[in-house]
XYZ file of C-alpha atoms in Angstrom:
181
model
C -72.037 64.436 50.113
C -70.350 66.431 47.390
C -69.140 64.809 44.160
C -65.547 65.306 45.307
C -66.214 63.525 48.625
C -68.050 60.751 46.769
C -65.084 60.307 44.408
C -62.653 60.109 47.353
C -64.867 57.544 49.075
C -65.011 55.464 45.891
C -61.213 55.601 45.585
C -60.879 54.520 49.207
C -63.244 51.580 48.664
C -61.370 50.432 45.568
C -57.918 50.972 47.057
C -58.515 49.362 50.430
C -61.264 46.852 49.749
C -60.281 45.492 46.361
C -56.605 46.136 45.600
C -55.427 44.878 48.995
C -57.391 41.630 48.929
C -55.264 38.560 49.510
C -56.329 36.484 46.519
C -55.389 35.919 42.897
C -56.119 38.717 40.416
C -58.436 36.363 38.519
C -60.550 35.471 41.571
C -60.819 39.127 42.626
C -61.766 40.263 39.100
C -64.168 37.303 38.790
C -65.896 38.532 41.960
C -66.196 42.036 40.483
C -67.701 40.550 37.303
C -70.251 38.508 39.267
C -71.087 41.541 41.403
C -71.634 43.589 38.246
C -73.977 40.961 36.861
C -76.027 40.734 40.068
C -76.144 44.527 40.596
C -78.521 44.939 37.649
C -80.892 42.115 38.584
C -84.252 42.941 40.158
C -83.195 41.293 43.422
C -82.756 44.436 45.535
C -82.510 43.420 49.155
C -81.181 39.934 48.388
C -78.203 40.859 46.240
C -75.469 40.350 48.830
C -76.797 36.929 49.824
C -77.188 35.996 46.162
C -73.679 37.256 45.411
C -72.114 35.301 48.266
C -73.817 32.093 47.150
C -72.840 32.471 43.498
C -69.295 33.632 44.335
C -68.828 30.580 46.543
C -70.181 28.244 43.848
C -68.036 29.791 41.110
C -64.943 30.116 43.340
C -64.727 33.898 43.067
C -63.507 36.216 45.769
C -66.397 36.722 48.175
C -65.576 40.349 48.998
C -64.525 42.013 45.746
C -67.987 42.162 44.193
C -69.831 43.535 47.209
C -68.977 47.240 46.616
C -70.270 46.901 43.036
C -73.651 45.695 44.313
C -74.355 49.159 45.681
C -74.931 50.408 42.118
C -78.515 49.417 42.819
C -79.961 50.826 46.000
C -83.276 52.387 47.023
C -82.251 55.725 45.470
C -81.154 54.331 42.099
C -83.612 51.426 41.785
C -86.312 53.172 39.742
C -84.040 54.700 37.073
C -81.793 51.634 37.013
C -84.646 49.179 36.564
C -86.328 51.461 34.035
C -83.153 51.430 31.927
C -82.713 47.658 32.287
C -86.376 47.077 31.433
C -86.131 49.380 28.372
C -83.032 47.579 27.120
C -84.629 44.185 27.725
C -87.802 45.272 25.920
C -85.713 46.505 22.975
C -83.860 43.170 22.812
C -86.933 40.956 23.197
C -89.341 43.111 21.168
C -87.292 45.098 18.633
C -90.414 45.830 16.610
C -92.000 47.777 19.496
C -90.918 51.233 20.534
C -90.874 52.003 24.255
C -93.003 55.102 24.693
C -94.566 56.913 27.632
C -97.831 55.100 26.861
C -96.018 51.749 26.983
C -94.613 52.635 30.369
C -98.041 53.725 31.681
C -99.505 50.442 30.487
C -96.626 48.571 32.065
C -97.038 50.325 35.404
C -100.807 49.905 35.279
C -102.562 49.881 38.637
C -99.311 49.799 40.569
C -98.091 53.200 39.410
C -101.529 54.821 39.622
C -102.052 53.491 43.139
C -98.850 55.021 44.446
C -99.405 58.312 42.629
C -102.994 58.830 43.805
C -103.170 57.042 47.149
C -99.630 57.574 48.452
C -97.265 55.270 50.249
C -99.945 53.931 52.600
C -100.949 51.712 49.666
C -97.751 49.759 50.353
C -99.557 48.196 53.318
C -102.477 46.852 51.276
C -102.656 43.330 49.845
C -104.205 44.586 46.575
C -101.123 46.738 45.896
C -98.813 43.745 46.314
C -101.077 41.608 44.157
C -100.874 44.248 41.409
C -97.100 44.495 41.887
C -96.768 40.712 41.562
C -98.776 40.836 38.320
C -96.574 43.664 37.080
C -93.389 41.717 37.795
C -94.800 38.573 36.194
C -95.783 40.436 33.027
C -92.531 42.381 32.674
C -90.091 39.926 34.202
C -88.615 38.752 30.910
C -87.744 42.264 29.803
C -86.296 43.164 33.188
C -84.129 40.037 33.404
C -82.956 40.322 29.785
C -82.040 43.963 30.372
C -80.209 42.975 33.564
C -78.226 40.391 31.609
C -77.287 42.865 28.866
C -76.388 45.663 31.313
C -74.507 43.249 33.557
C -72.412 42.000 30.648
C -71.878 45.543 29.363
C -70.480 46.624 32.748
C -69.113 43.294 33.982
C -66.852 42.291 31.083
C -64.792 45.502 31.015
C -64.810 45.547 34.831
C -63.243 42.088 34.913
C -60.367 43.049 32.633
C -59.832 46.497 34.190
C -59.825 45.013 37.693
C -57.424 42.242 36.765
C -55.096 44.686 35.013
C -55.331 47.146 37.938
C -54.503 44.522 40.538
C -51.537 43.244 38.540
C -50.249 46.802 37.988
C -50.764 47.722 41.654
C -48.943 44.620 42.872
C -46.113 45.150 40.394
C -45.631 48.771 41.538
C -45.828 47.754 45.177
C -43.172 45.087 44.616
C -40.906 47.538 42.752
C -41.289 50.050 45.561
C -40.517 47.381 48.156
C -37.402 46.271 46.274
C -36.167 49.831 45.771
C -36.375 50.499 49.522
C -34.709 47.201 50.483
C -31.151 47.483 51.887
């Protein structure tokens, strides 16, 4: 898919799936905010279920945040979580500098196992034990980074979405009135 096709698809998603929702601008924008927050969390695979639960609890639109969740997917997970972890580490440990050595230490046996033994290691219990240890030891940084990134993207997204929906509805109403007999 070319960048131009990707841009058109994104416009189509926003135009049809968000601007045409039958809900208040606040509830739609609130859903986009919640989706932005969840998109950065290390909950890949459970994000839609998590979003639907939280959106229902917080009375947000249950559809508007779903397209945002696709920021994190199997293709973007590694760079996305690396960035969120780095930001979280910088917030929680400002005295430490994240270097290549820090990352190698962080990845430990998990990274070495995949690099040397290949993807067949994914079927071994030892790999998942190492991965669990990795997540337990770096969870704070990852979740803090997810919070910071989520707020950084979510807050402007809320206001832009709310403004966009109001502007779209205003223009649509003007157009309807100008074509009325």
